[in-house]
Coordinates of C-alpha atoms in Angstrom, one line a residue:
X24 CA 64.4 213.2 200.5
X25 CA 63.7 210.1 202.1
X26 CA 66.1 209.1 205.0
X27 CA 68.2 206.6 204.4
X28 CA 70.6 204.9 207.3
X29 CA 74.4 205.3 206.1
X30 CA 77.4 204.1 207.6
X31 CA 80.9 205.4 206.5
X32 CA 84.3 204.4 207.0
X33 CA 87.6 206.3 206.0
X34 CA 90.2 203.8 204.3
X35 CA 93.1 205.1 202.8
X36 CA 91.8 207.8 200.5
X37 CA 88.3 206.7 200.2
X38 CA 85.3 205.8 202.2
X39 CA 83.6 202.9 202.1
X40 CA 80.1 203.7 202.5
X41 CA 76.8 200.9 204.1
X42 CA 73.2 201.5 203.0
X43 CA 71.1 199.9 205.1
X44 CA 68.0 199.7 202.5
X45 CA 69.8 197.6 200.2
X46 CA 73.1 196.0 202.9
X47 CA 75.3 197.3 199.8
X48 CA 78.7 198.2 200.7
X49 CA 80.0 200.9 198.0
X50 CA 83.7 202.8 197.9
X51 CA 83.4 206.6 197.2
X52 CA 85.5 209.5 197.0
X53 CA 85.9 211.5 200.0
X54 CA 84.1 214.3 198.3
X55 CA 81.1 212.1 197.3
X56 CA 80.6 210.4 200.7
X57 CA 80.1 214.1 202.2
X58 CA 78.2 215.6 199.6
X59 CA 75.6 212.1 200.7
X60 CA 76.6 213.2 204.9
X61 CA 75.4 216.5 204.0
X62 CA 72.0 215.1 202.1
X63 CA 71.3 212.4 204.4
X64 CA 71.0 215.9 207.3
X65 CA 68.4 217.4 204.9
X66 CA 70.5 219.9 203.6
X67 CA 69.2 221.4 200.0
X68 CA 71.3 220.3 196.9
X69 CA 71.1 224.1 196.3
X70 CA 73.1 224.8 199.7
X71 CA 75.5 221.7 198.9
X72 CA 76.1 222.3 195.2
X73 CA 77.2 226.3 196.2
X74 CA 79.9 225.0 198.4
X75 CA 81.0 222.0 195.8
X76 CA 81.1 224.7 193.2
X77 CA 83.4 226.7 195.0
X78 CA 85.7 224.2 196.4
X79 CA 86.0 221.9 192.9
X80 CA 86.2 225.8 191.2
X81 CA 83.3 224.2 188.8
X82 CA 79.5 226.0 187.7
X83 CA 76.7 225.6 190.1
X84 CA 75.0 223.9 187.4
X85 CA 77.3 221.7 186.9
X86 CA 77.9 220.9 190.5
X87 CA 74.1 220.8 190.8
X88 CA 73.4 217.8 187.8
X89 CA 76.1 216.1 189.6
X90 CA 74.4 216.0 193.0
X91 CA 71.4 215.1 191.7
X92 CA 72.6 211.9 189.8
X93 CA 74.2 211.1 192.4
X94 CA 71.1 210.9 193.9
X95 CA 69.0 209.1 192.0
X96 CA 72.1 206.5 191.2
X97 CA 72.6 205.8 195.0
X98 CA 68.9 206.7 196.9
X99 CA 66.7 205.7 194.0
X100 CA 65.5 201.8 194.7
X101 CA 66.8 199.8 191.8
X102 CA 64.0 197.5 189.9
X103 CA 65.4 193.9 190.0
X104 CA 65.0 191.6 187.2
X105 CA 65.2 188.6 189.1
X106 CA 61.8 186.8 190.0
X107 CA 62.1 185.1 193.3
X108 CA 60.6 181.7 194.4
X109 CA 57.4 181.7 195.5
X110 CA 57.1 178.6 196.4
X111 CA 56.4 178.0 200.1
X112 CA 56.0 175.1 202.2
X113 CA 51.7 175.9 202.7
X114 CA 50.7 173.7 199.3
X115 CA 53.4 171.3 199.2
X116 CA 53.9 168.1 201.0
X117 CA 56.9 166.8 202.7
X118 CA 58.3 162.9 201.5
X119 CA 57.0 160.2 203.5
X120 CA 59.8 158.7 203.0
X121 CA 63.3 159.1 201.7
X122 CA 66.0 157.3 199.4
X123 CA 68.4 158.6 201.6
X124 CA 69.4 159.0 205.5
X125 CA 72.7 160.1 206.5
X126 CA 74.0 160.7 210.0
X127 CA 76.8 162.8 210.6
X128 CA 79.2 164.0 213.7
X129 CA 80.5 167.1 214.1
X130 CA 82.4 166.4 217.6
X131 CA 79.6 165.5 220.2
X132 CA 76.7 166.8 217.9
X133 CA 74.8 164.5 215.5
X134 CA 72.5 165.1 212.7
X135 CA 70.4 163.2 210.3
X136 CA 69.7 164.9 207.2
X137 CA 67.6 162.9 204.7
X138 CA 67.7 163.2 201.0
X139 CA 65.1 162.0 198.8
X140 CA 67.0 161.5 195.5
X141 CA 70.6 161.0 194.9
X142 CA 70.6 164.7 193.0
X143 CA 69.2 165.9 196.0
X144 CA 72.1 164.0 198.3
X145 CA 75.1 164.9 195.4
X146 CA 74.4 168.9 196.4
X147 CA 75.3 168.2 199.9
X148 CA 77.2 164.9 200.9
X149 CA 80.6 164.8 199.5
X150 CA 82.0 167.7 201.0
X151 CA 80.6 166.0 204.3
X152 CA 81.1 162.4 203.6
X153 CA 84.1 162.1 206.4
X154 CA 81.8 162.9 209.3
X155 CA 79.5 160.1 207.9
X156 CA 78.3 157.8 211.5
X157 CA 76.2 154.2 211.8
X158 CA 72.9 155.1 212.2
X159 CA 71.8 156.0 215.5
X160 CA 68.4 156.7 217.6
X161 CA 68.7 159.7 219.1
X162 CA 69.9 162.5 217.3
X163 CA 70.6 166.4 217.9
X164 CA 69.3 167.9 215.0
X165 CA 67.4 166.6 211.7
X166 CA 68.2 168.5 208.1
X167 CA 65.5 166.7 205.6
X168 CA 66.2 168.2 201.4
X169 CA 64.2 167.2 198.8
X170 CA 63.1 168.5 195.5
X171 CA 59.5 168.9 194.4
X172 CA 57.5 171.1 191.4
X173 CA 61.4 172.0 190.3
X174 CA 62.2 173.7 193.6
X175 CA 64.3 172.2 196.1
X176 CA 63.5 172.5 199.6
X177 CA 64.7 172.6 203.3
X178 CA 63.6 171.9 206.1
X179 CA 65.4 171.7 210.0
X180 CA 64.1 170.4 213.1
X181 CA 60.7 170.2 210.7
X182 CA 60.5 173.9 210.5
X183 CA 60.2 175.3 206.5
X184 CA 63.6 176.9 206.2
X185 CA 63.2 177.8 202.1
X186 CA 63.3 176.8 198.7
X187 CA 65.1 178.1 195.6
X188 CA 64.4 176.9 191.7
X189 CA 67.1 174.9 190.0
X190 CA 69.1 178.2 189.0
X191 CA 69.7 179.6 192.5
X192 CA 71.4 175.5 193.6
X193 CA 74.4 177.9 195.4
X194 CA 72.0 179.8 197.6
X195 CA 70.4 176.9 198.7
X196 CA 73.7 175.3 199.6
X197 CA 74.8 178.4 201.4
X198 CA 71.9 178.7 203.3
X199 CA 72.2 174.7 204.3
X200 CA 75.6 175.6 204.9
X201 CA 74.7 178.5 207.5
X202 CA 72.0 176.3 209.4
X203 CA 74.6 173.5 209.7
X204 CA 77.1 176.4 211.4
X205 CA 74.0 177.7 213.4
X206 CA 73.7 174.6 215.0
X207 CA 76.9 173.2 215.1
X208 CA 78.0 176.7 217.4
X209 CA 74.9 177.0 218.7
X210 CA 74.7 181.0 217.3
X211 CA 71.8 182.5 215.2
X212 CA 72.0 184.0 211.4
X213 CA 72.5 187.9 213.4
X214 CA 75.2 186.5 215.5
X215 CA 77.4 185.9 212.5
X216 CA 79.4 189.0 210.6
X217 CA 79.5 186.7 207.0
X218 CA 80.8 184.2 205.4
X219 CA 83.6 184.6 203.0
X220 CA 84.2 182.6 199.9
X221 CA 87.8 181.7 201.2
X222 CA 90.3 179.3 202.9
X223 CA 90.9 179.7 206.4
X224 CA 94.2 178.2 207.8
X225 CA 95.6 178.4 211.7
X226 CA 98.6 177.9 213.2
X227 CA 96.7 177.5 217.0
X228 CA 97.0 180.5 217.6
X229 CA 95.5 182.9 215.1
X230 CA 93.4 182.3 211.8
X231 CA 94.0 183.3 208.0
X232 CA 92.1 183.8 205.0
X233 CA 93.3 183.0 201.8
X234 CA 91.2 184.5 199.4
X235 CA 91.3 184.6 195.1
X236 CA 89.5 183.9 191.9
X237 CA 88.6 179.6 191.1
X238 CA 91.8 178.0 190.0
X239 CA 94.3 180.4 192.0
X240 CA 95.3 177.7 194.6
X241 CA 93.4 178.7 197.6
X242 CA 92.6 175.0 198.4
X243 CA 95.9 173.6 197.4
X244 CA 97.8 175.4 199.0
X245 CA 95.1 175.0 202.0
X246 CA 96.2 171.3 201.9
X247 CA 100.2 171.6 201.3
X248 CA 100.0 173.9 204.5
X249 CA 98.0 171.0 206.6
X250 CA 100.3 169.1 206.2
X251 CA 103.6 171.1 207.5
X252 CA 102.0 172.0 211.0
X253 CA 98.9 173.7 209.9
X254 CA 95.5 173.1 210.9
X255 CA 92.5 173.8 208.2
X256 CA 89.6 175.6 209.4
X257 CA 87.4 175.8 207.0
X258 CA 87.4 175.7 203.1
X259 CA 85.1 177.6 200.4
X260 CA 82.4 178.9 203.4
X261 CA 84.1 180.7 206.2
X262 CA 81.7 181.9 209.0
X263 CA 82.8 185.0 211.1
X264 CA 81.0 185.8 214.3
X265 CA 80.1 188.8 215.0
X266 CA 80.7 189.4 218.7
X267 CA 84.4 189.0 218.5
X268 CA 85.1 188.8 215.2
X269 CA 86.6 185.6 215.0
X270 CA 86.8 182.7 212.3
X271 CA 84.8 179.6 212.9
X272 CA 85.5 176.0 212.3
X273 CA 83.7 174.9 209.3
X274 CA 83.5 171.2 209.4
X275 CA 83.8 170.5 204.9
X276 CA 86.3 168.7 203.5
X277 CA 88.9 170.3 201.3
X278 CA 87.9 170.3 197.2
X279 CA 90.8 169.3 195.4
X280 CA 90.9 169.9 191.6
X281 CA 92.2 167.7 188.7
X282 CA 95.1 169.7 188.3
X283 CA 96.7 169.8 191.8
X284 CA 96.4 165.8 191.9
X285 CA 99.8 165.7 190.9
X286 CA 101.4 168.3 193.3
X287 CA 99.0 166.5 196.2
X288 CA 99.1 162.7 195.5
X289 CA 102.5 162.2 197.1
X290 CA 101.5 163.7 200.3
X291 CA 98.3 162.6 200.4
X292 CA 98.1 158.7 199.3
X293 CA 94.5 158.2 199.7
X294 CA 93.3 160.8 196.9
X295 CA 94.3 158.0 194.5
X296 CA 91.5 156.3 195.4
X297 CA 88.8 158.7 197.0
X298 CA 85.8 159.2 194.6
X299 CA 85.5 161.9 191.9
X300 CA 82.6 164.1 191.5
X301 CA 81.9 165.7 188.4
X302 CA 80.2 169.0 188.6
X303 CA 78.7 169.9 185.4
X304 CA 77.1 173.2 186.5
X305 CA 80.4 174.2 187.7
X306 CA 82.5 172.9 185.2
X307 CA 85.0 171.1 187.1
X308 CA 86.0 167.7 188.6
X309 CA 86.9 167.3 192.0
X310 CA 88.1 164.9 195.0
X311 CA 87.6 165.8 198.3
X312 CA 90.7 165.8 201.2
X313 CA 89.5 165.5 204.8
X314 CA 90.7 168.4 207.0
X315 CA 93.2 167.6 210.0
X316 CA 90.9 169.9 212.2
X317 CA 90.4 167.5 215.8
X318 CA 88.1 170.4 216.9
X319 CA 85.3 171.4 215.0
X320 CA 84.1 174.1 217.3
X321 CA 87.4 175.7 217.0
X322 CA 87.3 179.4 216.5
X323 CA 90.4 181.9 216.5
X324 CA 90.9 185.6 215.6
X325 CA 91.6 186.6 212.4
X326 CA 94.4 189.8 211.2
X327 CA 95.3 189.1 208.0
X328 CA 94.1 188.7 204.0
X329 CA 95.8 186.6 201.3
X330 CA 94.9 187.1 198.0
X331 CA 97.1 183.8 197.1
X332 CA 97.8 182.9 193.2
X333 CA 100.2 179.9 191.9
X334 CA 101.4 180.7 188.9
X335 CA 103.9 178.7 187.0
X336 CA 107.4 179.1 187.1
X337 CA 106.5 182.7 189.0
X338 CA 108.4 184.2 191.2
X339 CA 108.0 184.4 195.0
X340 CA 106.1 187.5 196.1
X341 CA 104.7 188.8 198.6
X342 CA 103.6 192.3 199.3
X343 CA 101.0 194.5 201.3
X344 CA 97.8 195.7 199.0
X345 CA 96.1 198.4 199.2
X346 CA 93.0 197.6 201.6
X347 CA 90.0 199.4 199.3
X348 CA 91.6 197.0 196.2
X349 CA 91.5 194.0 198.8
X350 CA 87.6 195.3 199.6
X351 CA 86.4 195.1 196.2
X352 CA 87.8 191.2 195.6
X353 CA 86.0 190.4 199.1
X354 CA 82.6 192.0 199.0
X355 CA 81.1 190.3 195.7
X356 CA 81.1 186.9 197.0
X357 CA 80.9 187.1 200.4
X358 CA 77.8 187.4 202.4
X359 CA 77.3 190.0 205.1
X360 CA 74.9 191.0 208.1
X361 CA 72.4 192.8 207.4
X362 CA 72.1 194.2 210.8
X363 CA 73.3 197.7 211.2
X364 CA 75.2 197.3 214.2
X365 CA 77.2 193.8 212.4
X366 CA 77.6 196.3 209.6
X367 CA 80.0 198.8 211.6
X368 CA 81.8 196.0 213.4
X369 CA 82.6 194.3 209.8
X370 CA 83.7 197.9 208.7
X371 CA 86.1 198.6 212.0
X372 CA 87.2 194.9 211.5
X373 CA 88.2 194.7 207.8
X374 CA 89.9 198.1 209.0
X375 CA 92.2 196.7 211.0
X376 CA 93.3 194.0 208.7
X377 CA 96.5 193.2 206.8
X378 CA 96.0 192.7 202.9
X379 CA 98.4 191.0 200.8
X380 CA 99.2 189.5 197.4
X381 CA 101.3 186.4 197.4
X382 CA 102.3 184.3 194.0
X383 CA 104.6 182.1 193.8
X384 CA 105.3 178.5 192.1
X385 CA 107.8 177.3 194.5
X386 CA 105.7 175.3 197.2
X387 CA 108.1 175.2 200.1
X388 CA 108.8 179.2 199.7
X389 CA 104.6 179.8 200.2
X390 CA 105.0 177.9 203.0
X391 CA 107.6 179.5 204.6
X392 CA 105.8 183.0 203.5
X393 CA 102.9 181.9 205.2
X394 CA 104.7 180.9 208.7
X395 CA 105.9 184.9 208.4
X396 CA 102.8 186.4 207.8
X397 CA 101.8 184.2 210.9
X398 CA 104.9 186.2 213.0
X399 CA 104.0 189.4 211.4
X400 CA 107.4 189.0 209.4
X401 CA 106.5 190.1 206.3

């Protein structure tokens, strides 16, 4: 068999096992991850299926067919379905000129990013329209987006960065999203652990990631916490380096949904009259909040994992999780490294973490939850 580089990790009473063919992160029984130790050493599924069938009490034969799907489920390359763009930047030609040019300011850095259409602009602007500058000369870095032959491209610091066809929109925004945090902290793509679909709150000290399905709260209660002493790192894309595993600043403003207008309006006077953005693709309508961060480059260990929820009328609760159940809501929309070495450090980190669940209803009691997670009071 084909050598294939593994890493594994003991969790509670599994392992969570790395394949670096396919940077797939998958949770196995104990048994299972040393039946694939014992392969990945060349040892015969003959030799391997003697001692599982004396240990599980089972017939060879039966210990054998299982070894051997095994194999062919976890070693065997997959055939994807999905076509990928192969549009490149050799036969295309960049805009002369552009509908659109924006300059932003994240701290003492600058960039222009030019737009050609306002579809192109409506993918990318709002969540950055509070960093929004006067023109200027001289600038630090230049973004330039445009969409041609049904592909939308980038391109930074005039280098080809990639394009993506009208269904993959989200990969082109994270990937915007992770040269804008490239540049803003001056670290490459390998120098970064992933990005987590989250909400990432600090009290100055320490970071935290609020984590959940659409609709749970996560921003919400991102903005009720801003404004009783917390400071919002980042919202929807958090960035985690790599070197010492710590949360990054992301410098996007907070999306606030229809439905929390109410809850938010009172605190926050000026989403009564900040623009709505209807996002078909995404079904939902939202405003955007401007974070109280003063220091986008901010960056600040992280220990602990909230799987938040508001739920009507629920109440208050708040309670450790088992970490492999807290692994398998993280991993599908997160992105990781690659790398082998950013794999290992991602596996010791989330190792270390605290995992909860918190629901509640009561706005000033997740609040006060939150402030004892920060203390370890929980």
């Amino acid at each position: 068999m084909k050598s294939i580089k593994t890493l594994y990790k003991v969790i509670e009473d599994k392992t969570i096992t790395w394949f670096e063919n396919t940077n797939e992160y998958v949770v196995l029984e104990n048994t299972t991850a040393d039946i694939l130790k014992r392969l990945s050493k060349g040892i015969s599924v003959e030799v391997i299926a003697k001692a599982l069938s004396k240990k599980l009490d089972v017939p060879i034969e039966k210990a054998e067919d299982f070894i051997l799907n095994l194999k062919k489920n976890l070693y065997e390359p997959k055939n994807s379905k999905k076509k990928a763009a192969t549009n490149d930047d050799r036969d295309i030609k960049k805009p002369t000129t552009y509908q659109f040019v924006t300059f932003y300011k994240i701290n003492d850095v600058i960039f222009k990013i030019s737009y050609l259409n306002d579809k192109e602009r409506s993918l990318i602007h709002p969540k950055f329209e509070h960093l929004v500058i006067e023109a200027v000369e001289k600038f630090d870095h230049e973004f330039e987006v445009f969409i041609s032959t049904n592909f939308i491209f980038l391109y930074v610091n005039k280098h080809y960065i990639g394009s993506w066809n009208h269904l993959d929109v989200h990969y082109f925004q994270g990937k915007f999203s992770m040269e804008f945090i490239q540049k803003i902290h001056q670290k490459n793509e390998e120098e970064w652990l992933g990005v987590f679909h989250a909400s990432a709150i600090s009290n100055g000290k320490k970071s935290m990631l609020f984590l959940g399905d659409s609709g749970n709260g996560k921003s919400t209660s991102l903005a009720l916490l801003q404004a009783n002493g917390f400071t919002c790192l980042a919202d929807d894309f958090v960035p985690v380096d790599a070197k010492n595993q710590e949360v990054y600043s992301f410098p996007a403003a907070i999306s606030i949904k229809q439905n929390s207008l109410k809850t938010l309006m009172p605190i926050y006077p000026e989403l009564a009259t900040s623009k709505e953005y209807n996002f078909t693709r995404l079904n939902k309508v939202v405003r955007y909040l401007k974070p109280n961060n003063t220091d986008f480059f901010t960056h600040l260990p992280c220990n602990d994992l909230v799987f938040i929820k508001y739920e009507k009328d629920a109440k208050l609760s708040c309670k450790k999780i088992s970490k492999i159940d807290a692994f398998q809501q993280l991993i599908p929309d997160s992105w990781l490294s690659p790398k082998k070495e950013n794999a290992q450090v991602f596996l010791d980190w989330f190792g270390g973490l605290h995992c909860y669940q918190l629901t509640y209803s009561n706005n000033e009691e997740m609040i006060k939850t939150v402030s004892n997670i920060f203390k370890n009071d929980v």
